[in-house]
Amino acid sequence: MTPQTTTTPDQGEVARICDAFQSDPHRMLDILRDVQDRFRWISRETIRTVAEKTALSEIAVEGVASFYAFLSQEPKGAVTIRLCDDIVDRFAGLPEVTEAFENELGIKIGETSADGAYSLEYTPCIGMCDQAPAAMINDIVLTALTPDKVREICEDLKGGKRPQDLVSHRFDDLTPYERAIRMVDNNIRHAGAVLLGTTPADAGLKKALDLTPHQIIDSIEASGLRGCGGAGFTSGRKWRFAAETPAERRVIICNADEGEPGTFKDRVLLTERPHLLIEGMTIAARAVGATEGIVYLRGEYVYLRELLQDVLDDRRARGLLGERIMGMAGFDFDVRLQLGAGAYICGEEGALISSCEGLPGEPKTRPPFPVTRGYLDLPTVVNNVETFCHAARIIDRGAEWFFEMGKKGSHGTKLFSVSGDCLNPGIYELPYGLSIRKLLELAGGEDAAAVLVGGPSGTMIARDTFHRELTFDDLATGGAIVIFSSNRNILEIVEYYMSFFVHESCGYCTPCRVGNVFLQKAVAKFRQGLANPADIEYLKDLSSTIIETSRCGLGMTSPNPILSTLENFPLIYSAMVKPSENRIRATFDIQSAIADARHLAKRRSHIFDKDFGE
Amino acid sequence: MSDFTFTIDGTEITAKEGQTIMDAADDAGIYVPRLCDHEGLRHQGGCRVCTVKADGRSVSACTQPAAPGLTVENETPHINKLRRDLVEMLFHEGNHLCPICEASGNCELQAMAYRLDMTAPTKFPYLEPCRPVDASHPDIALDTNRCISCGRCIRASQDVDGKGVFGYVGRGIHRHVAANGEDLSHTDAEVTDFAISSEVCPVGCIIRKRIGFATPIGEREFDKGLIGHKISAKRDD
Ligand SMILES: Cc1cc2nc3c(=O)[nH]c(=O)nc-3n(C[C@H](O)[C@H](O)[C@H](O)COP(=O)(O)O)c2cc1C
Ligand code: SF4
Ligand code: SF4
Ligand code: SF4
Ligand code: FES
Ligand code: FES
């Protein structure tokens, strides 16, 4: 879609965009994404048109428009540049890159140029951590940025090049796959037996046709496969629950939201193994009796949209999707792509379903669980990209083959996304059970002082525990391994991750919405050297309230950066606290506290201004 | 499944199929503190003040289905501490100056603070929001600086009045209640709506113009008894 720079969106065009989605309110996110792409903002008038077309209230439309970071109620530049401001990028030179963009474009972060040509903003991890600093320029991804590269990019843009021309001057002639790998390196460092080695096309699906749905589920359960998205639920059991719930229609959803900072393994599977993924979803559909599928692709991975769309079209053309799959009567299943729009919480399965339904990405009340009542109240299986890929391979090679790999309770292989301070950042497919030390050796990260396993919602461990193992029972992870050398300031890392959770909390429940802001402020106090000994207890106490009362997994894990560093790096906190001398909190500054009153009263204080009356 | 029993703080109570822990407790005259839940409205499960332990797991009583044989802890020091933290968070998220607030004495947040013994200065920082007051409507004003995001006005307007005057916008700490469209004067809100009635907003955000302070302070709802006394009274009967 060609972005236009005029600031008053043509409402006829907005209505036509609604029509393209049959004005279906469940496609609200698609409608608003297209409006945003076309006009660069969602005006009050646009909200009114969309509300009228979809027969919703304006506030319902506005609720969606104001929830997602990639939708805007103010005009954005025709070219919107989003810099990943994760801590990994900061350590990899983000400040210099930002400065170069600001100088070249003449705008600061958060601003749009007066002529409406450019917007510059920060965004959390875009899944390019192995090639940081990275940025999105509209739908294009650029990685390994340097100030020199930035100057070139800005010159090209100002010279009239389209963002895609920055990737290649013959961008239009490239295949979607070529485009993707020109933008982003796969960085596959170690290919294992299950996913990144050879995977014969649709071998699992062919075998699934000869199995009963029961046998497929039995096989998945016997393989020991557990979800790869972080929570590690037994996949076979999930499928069984959905299959056993009486319903006319059932749904298979692939979670390709991959938002946990430091995770980028699904990006590589989506690029290199998209057929395997859809094969796995199709097998799941047969197992649970589903006819509809959705791939929920995070907005940051929009550069993979065409590639995936082509894969779906190709499979439809070859009879691998649609009606009578592989000629089998009654085996009907099709998949649509749902783009997200910048919201980490949409990786949580309930929020993801809300988002697919065209709602703000808020988690759903549990119970009911998605397997009994999910998308549009239908029984729904939500699995991670990697989980579906594994499932397809298990049906091809047999449950035992998979079960034999890894460790008791953690079977098969796992993709690890390794980034940060190491020589070989990238993807490692390894059997479960490897120690952190071994992984650091492989990645050339032996100098690590701290390793964050599982992203900010996981655990930060110190050198004395690098013997710990990557399994569900010891160090569980959806795949993120972020390495920090001894030059890094742990409190800076913790404060960044707390600001991430503040930014990404959906706001539905009190402890997560409000409590995380307090936690972030408290960590900032430590960094400024204004904390006193009681503040350590305060951090623990507040964290436990947030964990215990939050409504979903985000709040239940958001204090982890603090709690795991308090436990594993206690000295960095105790070194920063000072007992107060006069029982006044160090953060309290009487002069600034009375400044407003002074101003209003137009006089100074009898007590606190010693020179009063002189 | 027919009626079944479970216990709350050791007292055995009867529940009907489909009831939440809170529904069943209400029927039995056991009060579970709450702010976002209100009789006759859908459950939201957002404030978390109704947190209880059910078989050792923390859940929100307003959304968690009751189950046969469940052991629920409600009034324990630990749980009341969690609730006090949550109520303090709500105080610090907004601007609450009770002495000059029209809702004082009728306010459920204030009453909950009393019930939970929130008497000492609190440990949290103040977030001091600065949200514009919507006084565009001839009879109604909306001041969300005191809003606790309970969503009761939203559900009351949608489900009882059949309108949709309110909704949430924004996300995270910026999420807040707003009027449908530009402002309240552009909605079909009327002062006779259930959503606008004094019963719905637990704090003092929705203001009916010209009828403030009709009941003098000292004779208001929670001047007469602790919040929840009406429900516990059922058990005393
Ligand atoms: C805040 C939050 C974010 C999540 N993000 C993701 C994600 O990006 N990708 C993912 O697969 N699962 C994510 N999950 C886990 C999902 O809720 C869900 O458990 C998972 O998709 C199930 O698939 P699996 O069993 O195959 O892992 C997230 C959970 C939470 C609480
Ligand atoms: S825990 Fe956070 S993300 Fe989850 S529902 Fe509550 S506010 Fe939303
Ligand atoms: S709304 Fe309630 S708590 Fe807030 S100021 Fe008014 S009376 Fe006090
Ligand atoms: S305005 Fe009142 S009723 Fe509405 S959400 Fe806020 S506190 Fe609740
Ligand atoms: S892309 Fe920047 S840290 Fe992940
Ligand atoms: S009353 Fe249950 S969460 Fe608010």
CSV table of C-alpha atoms and ligand atoms in Angstrom, one decimal, chain A residues 67 345 348 361-364 501 504-514 516 546 549-556 558, chain B residues 45-46 48 172 175, ligand 2:
chain,number,residue,atom,x,y,z
A,67,PHE,CA,-4.0,-0.2,22.5
A,345,ILE,CA,1.1,-9.1,25.7
A,348,GLU,CA,-0.1,-14.5,26.0
A,361,GLY,CA,-4.9,-7.5,23.3
A,362,GLU,CA,-6.2,-8.2,26.8
A,363,PRO,CA,-5.9,-11.6,28.3
A,364,LYS,CA,-9.1,-13.5,28.9
A,501,PHE,CA,7.1,-4.5,31.5
A,504,GLU,CA,3.8,-3.8,27.8
A,505,SER,CA,1.4,-4.3,30.7
A,506,CYS,CA,-2.1,-4.3,29.3
A,507,GLY,CA,-3.4,-2.4,32.2
A,508,TYR,CA,-6.3,-4.6,33.0
A,509,CYS,CA,-5.4,-5.5,36.6
A,510,THR,CA,-4.2,-3.3,39.4
A,511,PRO,CA,-1.0,-5.1,40.6
A,512,CYS,CA,0.6,-5.3,37.2
A,513,ARG,CA,-0.6,-1.9,35.9
A,514,VAL,CA,0.4,0.1,39.0
A,516,ASN,CA,5.3,-2.4,38.0
A,546,ILE,CA,2.4,-8.4,42.2
A,549,THR,CA,-2.4,-11.1,42.6
A,550,SER,CA,-1.8,-10.5,38.9
A,551,ARG,CA,-4.3,-11.8,36.4
A,552,CYS,CA,-2.0,-13.3,33.8
A,553,GLY,CA,1.5,-14.5,33.2
A,554,LEU,CA,2.9,-11.1,32.5
A,555,GLY,CA,2.4,-9.8,36.0
A,556,MET,CA,3.2,-13.1,37.5
A,558,SER,CA,7.4,-9.2,35.7
B,45,GLY,CA,-11.7,-9.5,37.5
B,46,GLY,CA,-9.5,-6.5,37.3
B,48,ARG,CA,-7.8,-8.2,42.3
B,172,GLY,CA,-0.8,-0.2,30.7
B,175,ARG,CA,-5.3,2.9,30.2
C,2,SF4,S1,-1.1,-9.1,34.7
C,2,SF4,FE1,-0.6,-7.3,33.5
C,2,SF4,S2,-0.8,-8.0,31.4
C,2,SF4,FE2,-1.8,-9.5,32.6
C,2,SF4,S3,-3.9,-8.9,32.7
C,2,SF4,FE3,-3.0,-7.9,34.4
C,2,SF4,S4,-2.4,-5.9,33.6
C,2,SF4,FE4,-2.8,-7.2,31.9
